[in-house]
Amino acid sequence: MLKIAVFVSGRGSNFQAIVDAIASGIIKAQINAVFTDKDLCGAIEIADKNLIPVYKISNLEKPGFYSYNVITELLYKHSIDLVVLAGFLKKIPDSVVEEYKNKIINIHPALLPSFGGAGMYGMNVHRAVFNSSAKISGATVHFVDKVYDNGRIIAQEAVDISDVKSPEEIAERVLKTEHRLLPFVIKKISEGKVEIIDNRVIVH
Ligand code: GRF
C-alpha cells in the first residue's frame, strides 16, 4: 500500500480531505507521517486525532524541531512512497527534491503557471487573481521541483469566478475544488495511473 507523508502549515483542510478519502476506502493508502514548520496549527490537531506521528521541522536550530537535514532520513524511516504538500509554506530542501524526484506533489490554489511562485500562497494568490479581473481560477496539483510552483502539472480543475465580489469568495470556491482534486490525484498515483511520458504527465 502507498505510504504517504503530508507536509502542512495551516488549518489542514486538504489534509483532512485526504484522511477522509482514505477512511472511506476511496484511496487505498496510509498516511504514515506528518511534517510541519509550525508549533501549533489545525493540521497538527488533525494528525493527533488520527494518531499520525508529527515531525516539526525547521531550517534554523529550534528546540523541539528536527533539522531540515534529517527530513530524507525520516521519510526513509517511514518507507514513504509519496510526499504531499498540502498547504506547506516553506520550500522543500533541494536534497529532498532530488531524493524524491517525481514523488513529491503540491496543491496550488490557482491555475499554474499563472499566479504562482515565491510569495504566492494563501490569500495572496486569491487577491492577485481578483485584482487581475480573471474570470476563471482553479486548482492545480503538480510535481515539485527545485523552483516554487514550477514542476510538471498533473491535474487542474477550473472554477468560474466571473461573478465573485471578493478574493475570499474565490478562496472559498477554489478550496472546494482542491478538496476533490488532491484526493483524486493521490488515488491515481496509488493505482499507478500517473505516468510521465515525453515530459508530459499523463493521468490514465
Ligand atoms: C490551500 O488553499 C492550498 O492550496 C494552499 O494553502 C491552503 C491550505 O489550506 N497551498 P489547508 O491548510 O489545506 O486548509
PDB file of C-alpha atoms and ligand atoms in Angstrom:
ATOM      1  CA  MET A   1       0.000   0.000   0.000  1.00  0.00           C
ATOM      2  CA  LEU A   2       1.155   3.534  -0.843  1.00  0.00           C
ATOM      3  CA  LYS A   3       2.747   5.190   2.167  1.00  0.00           C
ATOM      4  CA  ILE A   4       2.261   8.927   2.321  1.00  0.00           C
ATOM      5  CA  ALA A   5       3.852  11.792   4.247  1.00  0.00           C
ATOM      6  CA  VAL A   6       1.875  15.037   4.334  1.00  0.00           C
ATOM      7  CA  PHE A   7       3.564  18.419   4.861  1.00  0.00           C
ATOM      8  CA  VAL A   8       1.342  21.106   6.386  1.00  0.00           C
ATOM      9  CA  SER A   9       1.490  24.614   7.833  1.00  0.00           C
ATOM     10  CA  GLY A  10      -2.098  25.629   8.405  1.00  0.00           C
ATOM     11  CA  ARG A  11      -5.655  24.675   9.123  1.00  0.00           C
ATOM     12  CA  GLY A  12      -5.261  21.352   7.283  1.00  0.00           C
ATOM     13  CA  SER A  13      -8.492  21.121   5.338  1.00  0.00           C
ATOM     14  CA  ASN A  14      -6.715  19.489   2.368  1.00  0.00           C
ATOM     15  CA  PHE A  15      -5.005  17.084   4.755  1.00  0.00           C
ATOM     16  CA  GLN A  16      -8.442  16.286   6.218  1.00  0.00           C
ATOM     17  CA  ALA A  17      -9.782  15.632   2.706  1.00  0.00           C
ATOM     18  CA  ILE A  18      -7.025  13.028   2.187  1.00  0.00           C
ATOM     19  CA  VAL A  19      -7.683  11.460   5.612  1.00  0.00           C
ATOM     20  CA  ASP A  20     -11.394  11.217   4.738  1.00  0.00           C
ATOM     21  CA  ALA A  21     -10.759   9.709   1.292  1.00  0.00           C
ATOM     22  CA  ILE A  22      -8.551   7.040   2.875  1.00  0.00           C
ATOM     23  CA  ALA A  23     -11.006   6.356   5.731  1.00  0.00           C
ATOM     24  CA  SER A  24     -13.869   5.872   3.290  1.00  0.00           C
ATOM     25  CA  GLY A  25     -11.823   3.472   1.170  1.00  0.00           C
ATOM     26  CA  ILE A  26     -11.698   5.749  -1.901  1.00  0.00           C
ATOM     27  CA  ILE A  27      -7.902   5.863  -1.696  1.00  0.00           C
ATOM     28  CA  LYS A  28      -6.005   2.715  -0.758  1.00  0.00           C
ATOM     29  CA  ALA A  29      -3.073   4.279   1.042  1.00  0.00           C
ATOM     30  CA  GLN A  30      -1.884   5.180   4.505  1.00  0.00           C
ATOM     31  CA  ILE A  31      -0.537   8.402   5.953  1.00  0.00           C
ATOM     32  CA  ASN A  32       2.495   7.413   7.989  1.00  0.00           C
ATOM     33  CA  ALA A  33       3.857  10.816   8.948  1.00  0.00           C
ATOM     34  CA  VAL A  34       3.045  14.499   9.033  1.00  0.00           C
ATOM     35  CA  PHE A  35       5.696  17.204   8.791  1.00  0.00           C
ATOM     36  CA  THR A  36       5.110  20.795   9.810  1.00  0.00           C
ATOM     37  CA  ASP A  37       7.081  24.004  10.272  1.00  0.00           C
ATOM     38  CA  LYS A  38       4.602  25.206  12.910  1.00  0.00           C
ATOM     39  CA  ASP A  39       4.417  24.656  16.642  1.00  0.00           C
ATOM     40  CA  LEU A  40       0.637  24.665  16.594  1.00  0.00           C
ATOM     41  CA  CYS A  41      -1.847  24.557  13.756  1.00  0.00           C
ATOM     42  CA  GLY A  42      -5.125  22.948  12.811  1.00  0.00           C
ATOM     43  CA  ALA A  43      -3.353  20.290  10.761  1.00  0.00           C
ATOM     44  CA  ILE A  44      -1.367  19.110  13.809  1.00  0.00           C
ATOM     45  CA  GLU A  45      -4.640  18.636  15.685  1.00  0.00           C
ATOM     46  CA  ILE A  46      -5.974  16.532  12.807  1.00  0.00           C
ATOM     47  CA  ALA A  47      -2.805  14.398  12.852  1.00  0.00           C
ATOM     48  CA  ASP A  48      -3.026  13.934  16.635  1.00  0.00           C
ATOM     49  CA  LYS A  49      -6.668  12.926  16.368  1.00  0.00           C
ATOM     50  CA  ASN A  50      -5.758  10.322  13.763  1.00  0.00           C
ATOM     51  CA  LEU A  51      -2.701   9.124  15.711  1.00  0.00           C
ATOM     52  CA  ILE A  52      -0.324  10.047  12.902  1.00  0.00           C
ATOM     53  CA  PRO A  53       3.205  10.949  14.079  1.00  0.00           C
ATOM     54  CA  VAL A  54       4.039  14.635  13.649  1.00  0.00           C
ATOM     55  CA  TYR A  55       7.567  15.856  12.925  1.00  0.00           C
ATOM     56  CA  LYS A  56       8.181  19.550  13.497  1.00  0.00           C
ATOM     57  CA  ILE A  57      10.920  20.738  11.177  1.00  0.00           C
ATOM     58  CA  SER A  58      12.894  23.954  10.926  1.00  0.00           C
ATOM     59  CA  ASN A  59      15.794  25.218   8.864  1.00  0.00           C
ATOM     60  CA  LEU A  60      17.021  27.006  11.987  1.00  0.00           C
ATOM     61  CA  GLU A  61      18.068  25.408  15.237  1.00  0.00           C
ATOM     62  CA  LYS A  62      14.896  25.380  17.280  1.00  0.00           C
ATOM     63  CA  PRO A  63      14.135  23.374  20.423  1.00  0.00           C
ATOM     64  CA  GLY A  64      11.653  20.578  19.743  1.00  0.00           C
ATOM     65  CA  PHE A  65      12.186  20.823  15.974  1.00  0.00           C
ATOM     66  CA  TYR A  66      14.090  18.473  13.680  1.00  0.00           C
ATOM     67  CA  SER A  67      16.642  19.932  11.311  1.00  0.00           C
ATOM     68  CA  TYR A  68      15.884  20.068   7.588  1.00  0.00           C
ATOM     69  CA  ASN A  69      18.931  17.804   7.150  1.00  0.00           C
ATOM     70  CA  VAL A  70      17.104  14.809   8.562  1.00  0.00           C
ATOM     71  CA  ILE A  71      13.900  15.035   6.502  1.00  0.00           C
ATOM     72  CA  THR A  72      15.049  12.405   3.990  1.00  0.00           C
ATOM     73  CA  GLU A  73      16.135  10.104   6.807  1.00  0.00           C
ATOM     74  CA  LEU A  74      12.716  10.427   8.462  1.00  0.00           C
ATOM     75  CA  LEU A  75      10.953   9.779   5.147  1.00  0.00           C
ATOM     76  CA  TYR A  76      13.064   6.649   4.679  1.00  0.00           C
ATOM     77  CA  LYS A  77      12.371   5.558   8.239  1.00  0.00           C
ATOM     78  CA  HIS A  78       8.658   5.512   7.418  1.00  0.00           C
ATOM     79  CA  SER A  79       9.227   3.952   3.951  1.00  0.00           C
ATOM     80  CA  ILE A  80       7.419   6.901   2.381  1.00  0.00           C
ATOM     81  CA  ASP A  81       6.490   6.481  -1.300  1.00  0.00           C
ATOM     82  CA  LEU A  82       4.770   9.830  -1.824  1.00  0.00           C
ATOM     83  CA  VAL A  83       5.169  13.243  -0.221  1.00  0.00           C
ATOM     84  CA  VAL A  84       2.125  15.509  -0.379  1.00  0.00           C
ATOM     85  CA  LEU A  85       2.475  19.234   0.280  1.00  0.00           C
ATOM     86  CA  ALA A  86      -0.957  20.311   1.481  1.00  0.00           C
ATOM     87  CA  GLY A  87      -0.631  23.954   2.420  1.00  0.00           C
ATOM     88  CA  PHE A  88       3.055  23.741   3.396  1.00  0.00           C
ATOM     89  CA  LEU A  89       4.504  27.232   3.223  1.00  0.00           C
ATOM     90  CA  LYS A  90       8.246  26.589   3.265  1.00  0.00           C
ATOM     91  CA  LYS A  91      10.475  25.467   0.441  1.00  0.00           C
ATOM     92  CA  ILE A  92      11.396  21.791   0.416  1.00  0.00           C
ATOM     93  CA  PRO A  93      15.197  21.396   0.531  1.00  0.00           C
ATOM     94  CA  ASP A  94      16.784  20.581  -2.850  1.00  0.00           C
ATOM     95  CA  SER A  95      18.323  17.403  -1.428  1.00  0.00           C
ATOM     96  CA  VAL A  96      14.848  16.040  -0.592  1.00  0.00           C
ATOM     97  CA  VAL A  97      13.543  17.010  -4.060  1.00  0.00           C
ATOM     98  CA  GLU A  98      16.489  15.131  -5.625  1.00  0.00           C
ATOM     99  CA  GLU A  99      15.990  12.073  -3.453  1.00  0.00           C
ATOM    100  CA  TYR A 100      12.225  12.006  -4.032  1.00  0.00           C
ATOM    101  CA  LYS A 101      12.178  13.016  -7.695  1.00  0.00           C
ATOM    102  CA  ASN A 102       8.623  12.839  -9.094  1.00  0.00           C
ATOM    103  CA  LYS A 103       7.431  11.628  -5.724  1.00  0.00           C
ATOM    104  CA  ILE A 104       6.525  14.993  -4.209  1.00  0.00           C
ATOM    105  CA  ILE A 105       3.291  16.723  -5.178  1.00  0.00           C
ATOM    106  CA  ASN A 106       1.837  20.089  -4.212  1.00  0.00           C
ATOM    107  CA  ILE A 107      -1.629  21.609  -4.375  1.00  0.00           C
ATOM    108  CA  HIS A 108      -1.749  25.215  -5.555  1.00  0.00           C
ATOM    109  CA  PRO A 109      -4.941  27.285  -5.336  1.00  0.00           C
ATOM    110  CA  ALA A 110      -4.797  28.770  -8.857  1.00  0.00           C
ATOM    111  CA  LEU A 111      -4.268  27.667 -12.433  1.00  0.00           C
ATOM    112  CA  LEU A 112      -0.495  27.420 -12.826  1.00  0.00           C
ATOM    113  CA  PRO A 113       1.673  28.626 -14.478  1.00  0.00           C
ATOM    114  CA  SER A 114      -0.236  31.836 -13.659  1.00  0.00           C
ATOM    115  CA  PHE A 115      -0.356  33.200 -10.112  1.00  0.00           C
ATOM    116  CA  GLY A 116       2.446  31.019  -8.730  1.00  0.00           C
ATOM    117  CA  GLY A 117       5.962  31.489  -7.421  1.00  0.00           C
ATOM    118  CA  ALA A 118       7.542  32.817  -4.239  1.00  0.00           C
ATOM    119  CA  GLY A 119       5.109  34.751  -2.066  1.00  0.00           C
ATOM    120  CA  MET A 120       2.121  33.360  -3.943  1.00  0.00           C
ATOM    121  CA  TYR A 121       0.396  31.419  -1.212  1.00  0.00           C
ATOM    122  CA  GLY A 122      -2.877  31.569   0.680  1.00  0.00           C
ATOM    123  CA  MET A 123      -4.880  34.756   0.231  1.00  0.00           C
ATOM    124  CA  ASN A 124      -2.029  36.418  -1.719  1.00  0.00           C
ATOM    125  CA  VAL A 125      -2.920  34.152  -4.635  1.00  0.00           C
ATOM    126  CA  HIS A 126      -6.636  34.878  -4.499  1.00  0.00           C
ATOM    127  CA  ARG A 127      -6.059  38.634  -4.122  1.00  0.00           C
ATOM    128  CA  ALA A 128      -3.792  38.626  -7.210  1.00  0.00           C
ATOM    129  CA  VAL A 129      -6.371  36.646  -9.171  1.00  0.00           C
ATOM    130  CA  PHE A 130      -9.161  39.013  -8.027  1.00  0.00           C
ATOM    131  CA  ASN A 131      -7.142  42.135  -8.885  1.00  0.00           C
ATOM    132  CA  SER A 132      -6.303  40.767 -12.338  1.00  0.00           C
ATOM    133  CA  SER A 133     -10.036  40.555 -13.022  1.00  0.00           C
ATOM    134  CA  ALA A 134      -9.568  36.998 -14.290  1.00  0.00           C
ATOM    135  CA  LYS A 135     -12.827  35.202 -14.927  1.00  0.00           C
ATOM    136  CA  ILE A 136     -11.522  31.708 -14.272  1.00  0.00           C
ATOM    137  CA  SER A 137      -9.367  30.401 -11.459  1.00  0.00           C
ATOM    138  CA  GLY A 138      -8.974  26.888 -10.153  1.00  0.00           C
ATOM    139  CA  ALA A 139      -6.693  24.385  -8.502  1.00  0.00           C
ATOM    140  CA  THR A 140      -3.506  22.731  -9.725  1.00  0.00           C
ATOM    141  CA  VAL A 141      -1.716  19.638  -8.470  1.00  0.00           C
ATOM    142  CA  HIS A 142       1.856  19.414  -9.720  1.00  0.00           C
ATOM    143  CA  PHE A 143       5.111  17.628  -9.103  1.00  0.00           C
ATOM    144  CA  VAL A 144       7.562  19.598  -7.006  1.00  0.00           C
ATOM    145  CA  ASP A 145      10.936  20.565  -8.407  1.00  0.00           C
ATOM    146  CA  LYS A 146      13.546  22.975  -7.084  1.00  0.00           C
ATOM    147  CA  VAL A 147      11.617  26.086  -8.121  1.00  0.00           C
ATOM    148  CA  TYR A 148       8.401  27.235  -6.390  1.00  0.00           C
ATOM    149  CA  ASP A 149       5.224  26.109  -8.229  1.00  0.00           C
ATOM    150  CA  ASN A 150       7.242  25.163 -11.290  1.00  0.00           C
ATOM    151  CA  GLY A 151       7.095  21.364 -11.569  1.00  0.00           C
ATOM    152  CA  ARG A 152       5.117  19.476 -14.182  1.00  0.00           C
ATOM    153  CA  ILE A 153       1.356  19.761 -13.851  1.00  0.00           C
ATOM    154  CA  ILE A 154      -0.526  16.558 -13.021  1.00  0.00           C
ATOM    155  CA  ALA A 155      -4.128  17.781 -12.872  1.00  0.00           C
ATOM    156  CA  GLN A 156      -6.111  21.003 -12.894  1.00  0.00           C
ATOM    157  CA  GLU A 157      -9.693  21.956 -12.397  1.00  0.00           C
ATOM    158  CA  ALA A 158     -11.090  25.327 -13.427  1.00  0.00           C
ATOM    159  CA  VAL A 159     -13.560  27.356 -11.371  1.00  0.00           C
ATOM    160  CA  ASP A 160     -15.815  30.066 -12.770  1.00  0.00           C
ATOM    161  CA  ILE A 161     -15.193  33.270 -10.814  1.00  0.00           C
ATOM    162  CA  SER A 162     -16.827  35.696 -13.259  1.00  0.00           C
ATOM    163  CA  ASP A 163     -19.376  36.805 -10.651  1.00  0.00           C
ATOM    164  CA  VAL A 164     -17.279  36.966  -7.455  1.00  0.00           C
ATOM    165  CA  LYS A 165     -17.249  40.080  -5.298  1.00  0.00           C
ATOM    166  CA  SER A 166     -14.117  39.402  -3.231  1.00  0.00           C
ATOM    167  CA  PRO A 167     -10.886  37.379  -3.036  1.00  0.00           C
ATOM    168  CA  GLU A 168     -12.465  35.494  -0.114  1.00  0.00           C
ATOM    169  CA  GLU A 169     -15.212  34.284  -2.412  1.00  0.00           C
ATOM    170  CA  ILE A 170     -12.590  32.973  -4.853  1.00  0.00           C
ATOM    171  CA  ALA A 171     -10.787  31.204  -1.993  1.00  0.00           C
ATOM    172  CA  GLU A 172     -13.991  29.535  -0.885  1.00  0.00           C
ATOM    173  CA  ARG A 173     -14.851  28.251  -4.364  1.00  0.00           C
ATOM    174  CA  VAL A 174     -11.316  27.104  -5.163  1.00  0.00           C
ATOM    175  CA  LEU A 175     -10.935  25.316  -1.809  1.00  0.00           C
ATOM    176  CA  LYS A 176     -13.925  23.100  -2.566  1.00  0.00           C
ATOM    177  CA  THR A 177     -12.217  22.114  -5.821  1.00  0.00           C
ATOM    178  CA  GLU A 178      -8.900  21.475  -4.035  1.00  0.00           C
ATOM    179  CA  HIS A 179     -10.617  19.034  -1.700  1.00  0.00           C
ATOM    180  CA  ARG A 180     -11.679  16.996  -4.736  1.00  0.00           C
ATOM    181  CA  LEU A 181      -8.597  17.373  -6.895  1.00  0.00           C
ATOM    182  CA  LEU A 182      -5.884  16.431  -4.382  1.00  0.00           C
ATOM    183  CA  PRO A 183      -7.502  13.124  -3.295  1.00  0.00           C
ATOM    184  CA  PHE A 184      -8.234  12.382  -6.982  1.00  0.00           C
ATOM    185  CA  VAL A 185      -4.541  12.713  -7.873  1.00  0.00           C
ATOM    186  CA  ILE A 186      -3.382  10.681  -4.877  1.00  0.00           C
ATOM    187  CA  LYS A 187      -5.830   7.942  -5.822  1.00  0.00           C
ATOM    188  CA  LYS A 188      -4.492   7.904  -9.394  1.00  0.00           C
ATOM    189  CA  ILE A 189      -0.893   7.752  -8.135  1.00  0.00           C
ATOM    190  CA  SER A 190      -1.785   4.933  -5.723  1.00  0.00           C
ATOM    191  CA  GLU A 191      -3.231   2.998  -8.658  1.00  0.00           C
ATOM    192  CA  GLY A 192      -0.126   3.570 -10.776  1.00  0.00           C
ATOM    193  CA  LYS A 193      -2.144   5.651 -13.216  1.00  0.00           C
ATOM    194  CA  VAL A 194       0.139   8.690 -13.325  1.00  0.00           C
ATOM    195  CA  GLU A 195       2.964   8.474 -15.828  1.00  0.00           C
ATOM    196  CA  ILE A 196       5.500  10.883 -17.269  1.00  0.00           C
ATOM    197  CA  ILE A 197       5.841  10.344 -20.991  1.00  0.00           C
ATOM    198  CA  ASP A 198       7.955  12.637 -23.155  1.00  0.00           C
ATOM    199  CA  ASN A 199       7.981  15.290 -20.453  1.00  0.00           C
ATOM    200  CA  ARG A 200       4.208  15.346 -20.129  1.00  0.00           C
ATOM    201  CA  VAL A 201       2.273  13.947 -17.199  1.00  0.00           C
ATOM    202  CA  ILE A 202      -0.384  11.512 -18.320  1.00  0.00           C
ATOM    203  CA  VAL A 203      -3.215  10.535 -15.970  1.00  0.00           C
ATOM    204  CA  HIS A 204      -4.949   7.382 -17.068  1.00  0.00           C
TER     205      HIS A 204
HETATM  206  C1  GRF B   1      -4.832  25.768   0.273  1.00  0.00           C
HETATM  207  O1  GRF B   1      -5.529  26.730  -0.454  1.00  0.00           O
HETATM  208  C2  GRF B   1      -3.649  25.277  -0.503  1.00  0.00           C
HETATM  209  O2  GRF B   1      -3.868  25.187  -1.866  1.00  0.00           O
HETATM  210  C3  GRF B   1      -2.641  26.347  -0.239  1.00  0.00           C
HETATM  211  O3  GRF B   1      -2.831  26.700   1.108  1.00  0.00           O
HETATM  212  C4  GRF B   1      -4.172  26.393   1.501  1.00  0.00           C
HETATM  213  C5  GRF B   1      -4.085  25.436   2.633  1.00  0.00           C
HETATM  214  O4  GRF B   1      -5.321  25.181   3.217  1.00  0.00           O
HETATM  215  N1  GRF B   1      -1.321  25.931  -0.638  1.00  0.00           N
HETATM  216  P1  GRF B   1      -5.493  23.978   4.223  1.00  0.00           P
HETATM  217  O5  GRF B   1      -4.435  24.101   5.293  1.00  0.00           O
HETATM  218  O6  GRF B   1      -5.361  22.706   3.440  1.00  0.00           O
HETATM  219  O7  GRF B   1      -6.870  24.145   4.790  1.00  0.00           O
END
